[in-house]
Amino acid sequence: MVNASNNLNKVLADIKKVCSNAQDVEIIAVTKYADNKDIKDLLQLNLIKHIGESRVQDAITRWNTKELVEYKDKLTKHFIGHLQTNKVGKALEFFDFIDSVDSLKLAQIINKKAGELGKTINALVQVKLTKKDTQGGASLEDTQQLIEQVKKLENINLLGLMAIAPIEENPENLRPAFKKVKHIFDTNFDSLKDNKKYYLSLGMSTDLQVAIEEGSNLPRIGNAIFG
Ligand SMILES: *Cc1c(COP(=O)(O)O)cnc(C)c1O
């Protein structure tokens, strides 16, 4: 068992150190590798509004267990993994956000399925920060066009961007890439204009502070809480 509440407090303190409006930062607790007991301990604190999962069926199974089912409808549930097109329907029935929209083809399938289910799904466009083929995301060059295309889809409520940084021994090295994503974010999403809360989801356990300094308001934290 881990001390999830202690760990969360450390994460919150780290955010406060580098951010003057820390109350605007909302943490996604990434529960994909965590024990249900530890998750329950964390949720009882009432400090976490968002959870993230990267596999559709595993998430549905977990959040329907006796221990966690009471929290299911109170949380905003984010899908943060690679979404296979044949799992879109199931994902839409369970998740509140798809944070990994990385192609027009996937967006169109999500839009169509959401229409069939009579719902609007919140989404983020995922930006790719490495050249590696194994990682999802639209390239920095393609992101602007994808944002414009997804904004036109009527059953998708596009609320920002997500990016997964490559593993870096020194998180400082990620700063230039984060700045590029922030620039695209600022160009396309303006909360003052339409009064919606937009999300820039950068940063995980190892690069949290750099990501927050560069404007992330939705870091995704697994290990630092549950590890
Ligand atoms: C697993 C995962 C995380 C959490 O990473 P930690 O290093 O455990 O904080 C964040 N984002 C995505 C997309 C993930 O798959």
CSV table of N, CA, C and O in Angstrom, one decimal, residues 22-134:
chain,number,residue,atom,x,y,z
A,22,ALA,N,-2.1,28.3,-8.7
A,22,ALA,CA,-2.2,26.9,-8.6
A,22,ALA,C,-3.6,26.4,-8.5
A,22,ALA,O,-3.9,25.2,-8.8
A,23,GLN,N,-4.5,27.2,-8.1
A,23,GLN,CA,-5.9,26.8,-8.0
A,23,GLN,C,-6.5,26.5,-9.3
A,23,GLN,O,-7.5,25.8,-9.5
A,24,ASP,N,-5.9,27.1,-10.4
A,24,ASP,CA,-6.4,26.8,-11.8
A,24,ASP,C,-5.9,25.5,-12.3
A,24,ASP,O,-6.3,25.0,-13.4
A,25,VAL,N,-4.9,24.9,-11.6
A,25,VAL,CA,-4.3,23.6,-12.1
A,25,VAL,C,-5.2,22.4,-11.6
A,25,VAL,O,-5.4,22.3,-10.4
A,26,GLU,N,-5.7,21.6,-12.5
A,26,GLU,CA,-6.5,20.5,-12.1
A,26,GLU,C,-5.7,19.2,-12.4
A,26,GLU,O,-5.2,19.1,-13.6
A,27,ILE,N,-5.5,18.3,-11.5
A,27,ILE,CA,-4.7,17.1,-11.7
A,27,ILE,C,-5.5,16.0,-12.2
A,27,ILE,O,-6.6,15.7,-11.7
A,28,ILE,N,-5.0,15.3,-13.2
A,28,ILE,CA,-5.6,14.0,-13.6
A,28,ILE,C,-4.8,13.0,-12.8
A,28,ILE,O,-3.6,12.8,-13.0
A,29,ALA,N,-5.5,12.2,-11.9
A,29,ALA,CA,-4.8,11.1,-11.3
A,29,ALA,C,-4.9,9.9,-12.2
A,29,ALA,O,-6.0,9.5,-12.6
A,30,VAL,N,-3.7,9.5,-12.7
A,30,VAL,CA,-3.7,8.4,-13.7
A,30,VAL,C,-3.7,7.1,-12.9
A,30,VAL,O,-2.7,6.8,-12.2
A,31,THR,N,-4.8,6.4,-13.0
A,31,THR,CA,-5.0,5.2,-12.1
A,31,THR,C,-4.7,3.9,-12.8
A,31,THR,O,-4.9,2.9,-12.2
A,32,LYS,N,-4.1,4.0,-14.0
A,32,LYS,CA,-4.0,2.7,-14.8
A,32,LYS,C,-3.2,1.6,-14.1
A,32,LYS,O,-3.5,0.4,-14.3
A,33,TYR,N,-2.2,1.9,-13.3
A,33,TYR,CA,-1.4,0.9,-12.6
A,33,TYR,C,-1.7,0.8,-11.1
A,33,TYR,O,-1.0,0.1,-10.4
A,34,ALA,N,-2.6,1.5,-10.6
A,34,ALA,CA,-2.8,1.7,-9.2
A,34,ALA,C,-3.7,0.5,-8.6
A,34,ALA,O,-4.5,-0.1,-9.4
A,35,ASP,N,-3.6,0.3,-7.4
A,35,ASP,CA,-4.5,-0.6,-6.7
A,35,ASP,C,-5.8,0.1,-6.3
A,35,ASP,O,-5.7,1.3,-5.9
A,36,ASN,N,-6.9,-0.6,-6.4
A,36,ASN,CA,-8.1,0.0,-6.1
A,36,ASN,C,-8.2,0.6,-4.7
A,36,ASN,O,-8.8,1.6,-4.5
A,37,LYS,N,-7.5,-0.1,-3.8
A,37,LYS,CA,-7.5,0.4,-2.4
A,37,LYS,C,-6.8,1.7,-2.3
A,37,LYS,O,-7.3,2.6,-1.6
A,38,ASP,N,-5.7,1.9,-3.0
A,38,ASP,CA,-5.0,3.2,-3.0
A,38,ASP,C,-5.8,4.3,-3.7
A,38,ASP,O,-5.8,5.4,-3.3
A,39,ILE,N,-6.5,3.9,-4.7
A,39,ILE,CA,-7.3,4.9,-5.4
A,39,ILE,C,-8.4,5.4,-4.5
A,39,ILE,O,-8.7,6.6,-4.4
A,40,LYS,N,-9.0,4.4,-3.8
A,40,LYS,CA,-10.1,4.8,-2.9
A,40,LYS,C,-9.6,5.7,-1.8
A,40,LYS,O,-10.3,6.7,-1.5
A,41,ASP,N,-8.4,5.4,-1.3
A,41,ASP,CA,-7.8,6.3,-0.2
A,41,ASP,C,-7.7,7.7,-0.8
A,41,ASP,O,-7.9,8.7,-0.1
A,42,LEU,N,-7.2,7.8,-2.0
A,42,LEU,CA,-7.0,9.1,-2.6
A,42,LEU,C,-8.3,9.8,-2.8
A,42,LEU,O,-8.4,11.0,-2.5
A,43,LEU,N,-9.3,9.1,-3.3
A,43,LEU,CA,-10.6,9.8,-3.6
A,43,LEU,C,-11.3,10.3,-2.4
A,43,LEU,O,-12.0,11.3,-2.5
A,44,GLN,N,-11.1,9.6,-1.3
A,44,GLN,CA,-11.8,10.0,-0.1
A,44,GLN,C,-11.3,11.4,0.4
A,44,GLN,O,-12.0,12.0,1.2
A,45,LEU,N,-10.2,11.9,-0.1
A,45,LEU,CA,-9.7,13.2,0.3
A,45,LEU,C,-10.6,14.3,-0.4
A,45,LEU,O,-10.5,15.5,0.0
A,46,ASN,N,-11.3,13.9,-1.4
A,46,ASN,CA,-12.1,14.9,-2.2
A,46,ASN,C,-11.3,16.0,-2.8
A,46,ASN,O,-11.8,17.1,-3.0
A,47,LEU,N,-10.1,15.7,-3.2
A,47,LEU,CA,-9.2,16.7,-3.9
A,47,LEU,C,-9.1,16.4,-5.4
A,47,LEU,O,-8.6,17.3,-6.1
A,48,ILE,N,-9.5,15.3,-5.8
A,48,ILE,CA,-9.3,14.9,-7.2
A,48,ILE,C,-10.6,14.8,-7.9
A,48,ILE,O,-11.6,14.2,-7.4
A,49,LYS,N,-10.6,15.6,-9.0
A,49,LYS,CA,-11.9,15.6,-9.8
A,49,LYS,C,-11.7,14.8,-11.1
A,49,LYS,O,-12.7,14.4,-11.7
A,50,HIS,N,-10.5,14.6,-11.5
A,50,HIS,CA,-10.2,13.9,-12.8
A,50,HIS,C,-9.4,12.6,-12.6
A,50,HIS,O,-8.4,12.6,-11.9
A,51,ILE,N,-9.8,11.6,-13.4
A,51,ILE,CA,-9.0,10.4,-13.4
A,51,ILE,C,-8.6,10.1,-14.9
A,51,ILE,O,-9.4,10.4,-15.8
A,52,GLY,N,-7.5,9.4,-15.1
A,52,GLY,CA,-7.1,9.1,-16.5
A,52,GLY,C,-6.8,7.6,-16.6
A,52,GLY,O,-6.2,7.0,-15.7
A,53,GLU,N,-7.3,7.0,-17.6
A,53,GLU,CA,-7.0,5.6,-17.9
A,53,GLU,C,-6.6,5.4,-19.4
A,53,GLU,O,-7.1,6.2,-20.2
A,54,SER,N,-5.8,4.4,-19.7
A,54,SER,CA,-5.4,4.3,-21.0
A,54,SER,C,-5.8,3.0,-21.8
A,54,SER,O,-5.5,2.8,-22.9
A,55,ARG,N,-6.6,2.2,-21.1
A,55,ARG,CA,-7.2,1.1,-21.8
A,55,ARG,C,-8.7,1.0,-21.5
A,55,ARG,O,-9.1,1.1,-20.3
A,56,VAL,N,-9.5,0.9,-22.5
A,56,VAL,CA,-11.0,1.1,-22.4
A,56,VAL,C,-11.6,0.0,-21.5
A,56,VAL,O,-12.2,0.3,-20.5
A,57,GLN,N,-11.3,-1.3,-21.8
A,57,GLN,CA,-12.0,-2.3,-21.1
A,57,GLN,C,-11.5,-2.4,-19.6
A,57,GLN,O,-12.3,-2.6,-18.7
A,58,ASP,N,-10.2,-2.2,-19.5
A,58,ASP,CA,-9.6,-2.3,-18.1
A,58,ASP,C,-10.3,-1.2,-17.2
A,58,ASP,O,-10.6,-1.4,-16.1
A,59,ALA,N,-10.5,0.0,-17.8
A,59,ALA,CA,-11.1,1.1,-17.1
A,59,ALA,C,-12.5,0.8,-16.7
A,59,ALA,O,-12.9,1.0,-15.5
A,60,ILE,N,-13.3,0.3,-17.6
A,60,ILE,CA,-14.7,0.0,-17.4
A,60,ILE,C,-14.8,-1.1,-16.2
A,60,ILE,O,-15.6,-1.0,-15.3
A,61,THR,N,-13.9,-2.1,-16.3
A,61,THR,CA,-13.9,-3.2,-15.3
A,61,THR,C,-13.6,-2.6,-13.9
A,61,THR,O,-14.3,-2.8,-13.0
A,62,ARG,N,-12.5,-1.8,-13.9
A,62,ARG,CA,-12.1,-1.2,-12.6
A,62,ARG,C,-13.1,-0.3,-12.0
A,62,ARG,O,-13.4,-0.5,-10.8
A,63,TRP,N,-13.7,0.6,-12.7
A,63,TRP,CA,-14.6,1.5,-12.1
A,63,TRP,C,-16.0,1.0,-11.9
A,63,TRP,O,-16.9,1.7,-11.4
A,64,ASN,N,-16.2,-0.3,-12.2
A,64,ASN,CA,-17.4,-0.9,-11.9
A,64,ASN,C,-17.2,-1.9,-10.7
A,64,ASN,O,-18.2,-2.6,-10.3
A,65,THR,N,-16.0,-2.0,-10.1
A,65,THR,CA,-15.8,-2.8,-9.0
A,65,THR,C,-16.6,-2.2,-7.8
A,65,THR,O,-16.8,-1.0,-7.7
A,66,LYS,N,-16.8,-3.1,-6.8
A,66,LYS,CA,-17.6,-2.6,-5.6
A,66,LYS,C,-16.9,-1.4,-4.9
A,66,LYS,O,-17.5,-0.5,-4.4
A,67,GLU,N,-15.5,-1.5,-4.9
A,67,GLU,CA,-14.8,-0.5,-4.2
A,67,GLU,C,-14.9,0.9,-4.8
A,67,GLU,O,-14.9,1.9,-4.1
A,68,LEU,N,-15.0,0.9,-6.1
A,68,LEU,CA,-14.9,2.2,-6.8
A,68,LEU,C,-16.1,2.7,-7.5
A,68,LEU,O,-16.2,3.9,-7.9
A,69,VAL,N,-17.1,1.9,-7.6
A,69,VAL,CA,-18.3,2.2,-8.4
A,69,VAL,C,-19.0,3.5,-7.9
A,69,VAL,O,-19.5,4.3,-8.7
A,70,GLU,N,-18.9,3.7,-6.6
A,70,GLU,CA,-19.6,4.9,-6.0
A,70,GLU,C,-19.0,6.2,-6.5
A,70,GLU,O,-19.6,7.3,-6.5
A,71,TYR,N,-17.8,6.2,-7.0
A,71,TYR,CA,-17.1,7.4,-7.4
A,71,TYR,C,-17.2,7.6,-8.9
A,71,TYR,O,-17.0,8.7,-9.4
A,72,LYS,N,-17.7,6.6,-9.6
A,72,LYS,CA,-17.6,6.6,-11.1
A,72,LYS,C,-18.3,7.9,-11.6
A,72,LYS,O,-17.7,8.6,-12.5
A,73,ASP,N,-19.5,8.2,-11.2
A,73,ASP,CA,-20.2,9.3,-11.8
A,73,ASP,C,-19.8,10.6,-11.3
A,73,ASP,O,-20.3,11.7,-11.8
A,74,LYS,N,-19.0,10.7,-10.2
A,74,LYS,CA,-18.6,12.0,-9.6
A,74,LYS,C,-17.4,12.5,-10.3
A,74,LYS,O,-17.0,13.6,-10.1
A,75,LEU,N,-16.6,11.6,-11.0
A,75,LEU,CA,-15.3,12.0,-11.5
A,75,LEU,C,-15.5,12.3,-13.0
A,75,LEU,O,-16.3,11.8,-13.7
A,76,THR,N,-14.6,13.1,-13.5
A,76,THR,CA,-14.4,13.3,-14.9
A,76,THR,C,-13.4,12.3,-15.4
A,76,THR,O,-12.2,12.4,-15.0
A,77,LYS,N,-13.8,11.5,-16.2
A,77,LYS,CA,-13.0,10.3,-16.6
A,77,LYS,C,-12.4,10.6,-18.0
A,77,LYS,O,-13.1,10.8,-19.0
A,78,HIS,N,-11.0,10.6,-18.1
A,78,HIS,CA,-10.3,10.9,-19.3
A,78,HIS,C,-9.7,9.7,-19.9
A,78,HIS,O,-9.0,8.9,-19.2
A,79,PHE,N,-9.9,9.5,-21.2
A,79,PHE,CA,-9.2,8.5,-21.9
A,79,PHE,C,-7.9,9.1,-22.4
A,79,PHE,O,-7.9,10.0,-23.2
A,80,ILE,N,-6.7,8.5,-22.0
A,80,ILE,CA,-5.4,9.2,-22.3
A,80,ILE,C,-4.6,8.3,-23.2
A,80,ILE,O,-3.4,8.6,-23.4
A,81,GLY,N,-5.1,7.1,-23.6
A,81,GLY,CA,-4.2,6.2,-24.3
A,81,GLY,C,-4.5,6.3,-25.8
A,81,GLY,O,-5.2,7.2,-26.3
A,82,HIS,N,-3.9,5.4,-26.6
A,82,HIS,CA,-4.2,5.3,-28.0
A,82,HIS,C,-5.5,4.7,-28.2
A,82,HIS,O,-5.8,3.6,-27.7
A,83,LEU,N,-6.5,5.4,-28.9
A,83,LEU,CA,-7.8,4.8,-29.1
A,83,LEU,C,-7.9,4.1,-30.4
A,83,LEU,O,-7.9,4.7,-31.5
A,84,GLN,N,-8.2,2.8,-30.3
A,84,GLN,CA,-8.4,2.0,-31.5
A,84,GLN,C,-9.8,2.3,-32.0
A,84,GLN,O,-10.7,2.4,-31.2
A,85,THR,N,-9.9,2.4,-33.3
A,85,THR,CA,-11.2,2.8,-33.9
A,85,THR,C,-12.4,1.8,-33.5
A,85,THR,O,-13.5,2.3,-33.3
A,86,ASN,N,-12.1,0.6,-33.3
A,86,ASN,CA,-13.1,-0.4,-33.0
A,86,ASN,C,-13.6,-0.3,-31.5
A,86,ASN,O,-14.5,-0.9,-31.1
A,87,LYS,N,-12.8,0.5,-30.7
A,87,LYS,CA,-13.2,0.7,-29.3
A,87,LYS,C,-13.9,2.0,-29.0
A,87,LYS,O,-14.2,2.4,-27.9
A,88,VAL,N,-14.1,2.8,-30.1
A,88,VAL,CA,-14.6,4.2,-29.9
A,88,VAL,C,-16.0,4.2,-29.2
A,88,VAL,O,-16.2,4.9,-28.2
A,89,GLY,N,-16.9,3.3,-29.6
A,89,GLY,CA,-18.2,3.2,-29.1
A,89,GLY,C,-18.2,3.0,-27.6
A,89,GLY,O,-18.8,3.7,-26.8
A,90,LYS,N,-17.4,2.0,-27.2
A,90,LYS,CA,-17.3,1.6,-25.8
A,90,LYS,C,-16.7,2.8,-25.0
A,90,LYS,O,-17.1,3.1,-23.9
A,91,ALA,N,-15.7,3.4,-25.6
A,91,ALA,CA,-15.0,4.5,-24.9
A,91,ALA,C,-16.0,5.7,-24.6
A,91,ALA,O,-16.0,6.3,-23.6
A,92,LEU,N,-16.8,5.9,-25.6
A,92,LEU,CA,-17.8,7.0,-25.5
A,92,LEU,C,-18.8,6.8,-24.5
A,92,LEU,O,-19.4,7.7,-23.9
A,93,GLU,N,-19.1,5.5,-24.2
A,93,GLU,CA,-20.2,5.2,-23.2
A,93,GLU,C,-19.6,5.4,-21.8
A,93,GLU,O,-20.4,5.7,-20.9
A,94,PHE,N,-18.3,5.3,-21.7
A,94,PHE,CA,-17.7,5.4,-20.3
A,94,PHE,C,-17.0,6.7,-20.0
A,94,PHE,O,-17.2,7.3,-18.9
A,95,PHE,N,-16.2,7.2,-21.0
A,95,PHE,CA,-15.4,8.4,-20.7
A,95,PHE,C,-16.1,9.7,-20.9
A,95,PHE,O,-17.0,9.8,-21.7
A,96,ASP,N,-15.7,10.7,-20.2
A,96,ASP,CA,-16.2,12.1,-20.4
A,96,ASP,C,-15.3,12.9,-21.3
A,96,ASP,O,-15.8,13.9,-21.9
A,97,PHE,N,-14.1,12.5,-21.4
A,97,PHE,CA,-13.1,13.2,-22.3
A,97,PHE,C,-12.3,12.2,-23.1
A,97,PHE,O,-11.9,11.2,-22.5
A,98,ILE,N,-12.1,12.4,-24.3
A,98,ILE,CA,-11.0,11.7,-25.1
A,98,ILE,C,-9.9,12.7,-25.3
A,98,ILE,O,-10.0,13.6,-26.0
A,99,ASP,N,-8.8,12.4,-24.6
A,99,ASP,CA,-7.7,13.4,-24.6
A,99,ASP,C,-6.6,13.1,-25.7
A,99,ASP,O,-5.6,13.7,-25.8
A,100,SER,N,-6.9,12.0,-26.5
A,100,SER,CA,-5.9,11.6,-27.5
A,100,SER,C,-6.4,11.6,-28.9
A,100,SER,O,-6.1,10.6,-29.6
A,101,VAL,N,-7.1,12.6,-29.3
A,101,VAL,CA,-7.6,12.7,-30.7
A,101,VAL,C,-6.4,13.2,-31.5
A,101,VAL,O,-5.9,14.3,-31.3
A,102,ASP,N,-5.9,12.3,-32.4
A,102,ASP,CA,-4.7,12.6,-33.1
A,102,ASP,C,-4.7,12.5,-34.6
A,102,ASP,O,-3.7,12.6,-35.3
A,103,SER,N,-5.9,12.2,-35.1
A,103,SER,CA,-6.1,12.2,-36.6
A,103,SER,C,-7.5,12.6,-36.9
A,103,SER,O,-8.4,12.4,-36.1
A,104,LEU,N,-7.7,13.1,-38.1
A,104,LEU,CA,-9.0,13.5,-38.6
A,104,LEU,C,-9.9,12.2,-38.7
A,104,LEU,O,-11.1,12.2,-38.3
A,105,LYS,N,-9.3,11.1,-39.1
A,105,LYS,CA,-10.0,9.9,-39.3
A,105,LYS,C,-10.6,9.5,-37.9
A,105,LYS,O,-11.8,9.1,-37.8
A,106,LEU,N,-9.8,9.5,-36.9
A,106,LEU,CA,-10.3,9.1,-35.5
A,106,LEU,C,-11.4,10.1,-35.1
A,106,LEU,O,-12.4,9.7,-34.6
A,107,ALA,N,-11.1,11.3,-35.3
A,107,ALA,CA,-12.1,12.4,-34.9
A,107,ALA,C,-13.5,12.1,-35.6
A,107,ALA,O,-14.5,12.3,-35.0
A,108,GLN,N,-13.4,11.8,-36.9
A,108,GLN,CA,-14.7,11.6,-37.6
A,108,GLN,C,-15.4,10.4,-37.1
A,108,GLN,O,-16.7,10.4,-37.0
A,109,ILE,N,-14.7,9.3,-36.7
A,109,ILE,CA,-15.4,8.1,-36.2
A,109,ILE,C,-16.0,8.5,-34.8
A,109,ILE,O,-17.1,8.1,-34.5
A,110,ILE,N,-15.2,9.2,-34.0
A,110,ILE,CA,-15.7,9.6,-32.7
A,110,ILE,C,-17.0,10.5,-32.9
A,110,ILE,O,-18.0,10.3,-32.2
A,111,ASN,N,-17.0,11.4,-33.8
A,111,ASN,CA,-18.1,12.3,-34.1
A,111,ASN,C,-19.3,11.5,-34.5
A,111,ASN,O,-20.4,11.7,-34.0
A,112,LYS,N,-19.1,10.5,-35.4
A,112,LYS,CA,-20.2,9.7,-35.9
A,112,LYS,C,-20.9,8.9,-34.7
A,112,LYS,O,-22.1,8.9,-34.5
A,113,LYS,N,-20.0,8.2,-34.0
A,113,LYS,CA,-20.5,7.3,-32.9
A,113,LYS,C,-21.2,8.2,-31.8
A,113,LYS,O,-22.2,7.8,-31.2
A,114,ALA,N,-20.6,9.3,-31.5
A,114,ALA,CA,-21.2,10.2,-30.5
A,114,ALA,C,-22.6,10.6,-31.0
A,114,ALA,O,-23.6,10.6,-30.2
A,115,GLY,N,-22.7,10.9,-32.2
A,115,GLY,CA,-24.0,11.2,-32.8
A,115,GLY,C,-25.0,10.1,-32.6
A,115,GLY,O,-26.2,10.3,-32.2
A,116,GLU,N,-24.6,8.9,-32.9
A,116,GLU,CA,-25.4,7.7,-32.8
A,116,GLU,C,-25.9,7.5,-31.3
A,116,GLU,O,-27.0,7.1,-31.0
A,117,LEU,N,-25.0,7.9,-30.4
A,117,LEU,CA,-25.3,7.7,-28.9
A,117,LEU,C,-26.1,9.0,-28.4
A,117,LEU,O,-26.4,9.0,-27.2
A,118,GLY,N,-26.2,10.0,-29.3
A,118,GLY,CA,-26.9,11.2,-28.9
A,118,GLY,C,-26.2,12.0,-27.8
A,118,GLY,O,-26.8,12.6,-27.0
A,119,LYS,N,-24.8,11.9,-27.9
A,119,LYS,CA,-24.1,12.7,-26.9
A,119,LYS,C,-23.0,13.6,-27.6
A,119,LYS,O,-22.6,13.3,-28.7
A,120,THR,N,-22.5,14.5,-26.8
A,120,THR,CA,-21.4,15.4,-27.2
A,120,THR,C,-20.2,14.9,-26.3
A,120,THR,O,-20.4,14.9,-25.1
A,121,ILE,N,-19.1,14.7,-26.9
A,121,ILE,CA,-18.0,14.3,-26.1
A,121,ILE,C,-16.9,15.4,-26.1
A,121,ILE,O,-16.6,16.0,-27.1
A,122,ASN,N,-16.4,15.6,-24.9
A,122,ASN,CA,-15.3,16.5,-24.7
A,122,ASN,C,-14.0,15.9,-25.3
A,122,ASN,O,-13.8,14.7,-25.1
A,123,ALA,N,-13.1,16.7,-25.8
A,123,ALA,CA,-11.9,16.1,-26.4
A,123,ALA,C,-10.8,17.1,-26.4
A,123,ALA,O,-11.0,18.3,-26.3
A,124,LEU,N,-9.6,16.5,-26.4
A,124,LEU,CA,-8.4,17.3,-26.6
A,124,LEU,C,-7.7,16.7,-27.8
A,124,LEU,O,-7.7,15.5,-28.1
A,125,VAL,N,-7.0,17.6,-28.6
A,125,VAL,CA,-6.1,17.1,-29.6
A,125,VAL,C,-4.8,16.7,-29.1
A,125,VAL,O,-4.2,17.5,-28.3
A,126,GLN,N,-4.3,15.6,-29.4
A,126,GLN,CA,-3.0,15.1,-28.9
A,126,GLN,C,-1.9,15.5,-29.9
A,126,GLN,O,-1.9,15.2,-31.1
A,127,VAL,N,-0.9,16.2,-29.3
A,127,VAL,CA,0.3,16.7,-30.1
A,127,VAL,C,1.4,15.8,-29.8
A,127,VAL,O,1.7,15.4,-28.7
A,128,LYS,N,2.2,15.5,-30.9
A,128,LYS,CA,3.3,14.5,-30.7
A,128,LYS,C,4.6,15.3,-30.6
A,128,LYS,O,4.9,16.2,-31.4
A,129,LEU,N,5.4,15.0,-29.6
A,129,LEU,CA,6.6,15.8,-29.4
A,129,LEU,C,7.9,15.0,-29.7
A,129,LEU,O,9.0,15.4,-29.5
A,130,THR,N,7.7,13.8,-30.2
A,130,THR,CA,8.9,13.0,-30.7
A,130,THR,C,8.7,12.6,-32.1
A,130,THR,O,7.6,12.6,-32.6
A,131,LYS,N,9.8,12.1,-32.7
A,131,LYS,CA,9.7,11.6,-34.1
A,131,LYS,C,9.4,10.1,-34.1
A,131,LYS,O,9.2,9.5,-35.1
A,132,LYS,N,9.3,9.5,-32.9
A,132,LYS,CA,9.1,8.0,-32.8
A,132,LYS,C,7.8,7.6,-33.3
A,132,LYS,O,6.7,8.2,-32.9
A,133,ASP,N,7.7,6.6,-34.1
A,133,ASP,CA,6.5,6.1,-34.6
A,133,ASP,C,5.6,5.5,-33.6
A,133,ASP,O,4.3,5.4,-33.8
A,134,THR,N,6.1,5.0,-32.5
A,134,THR,CA,5.3,4.3,-31.5
A,134,THR,C,4.4,5.2,-30.8
A,134,THR,O,3.5,4.8,-30.2
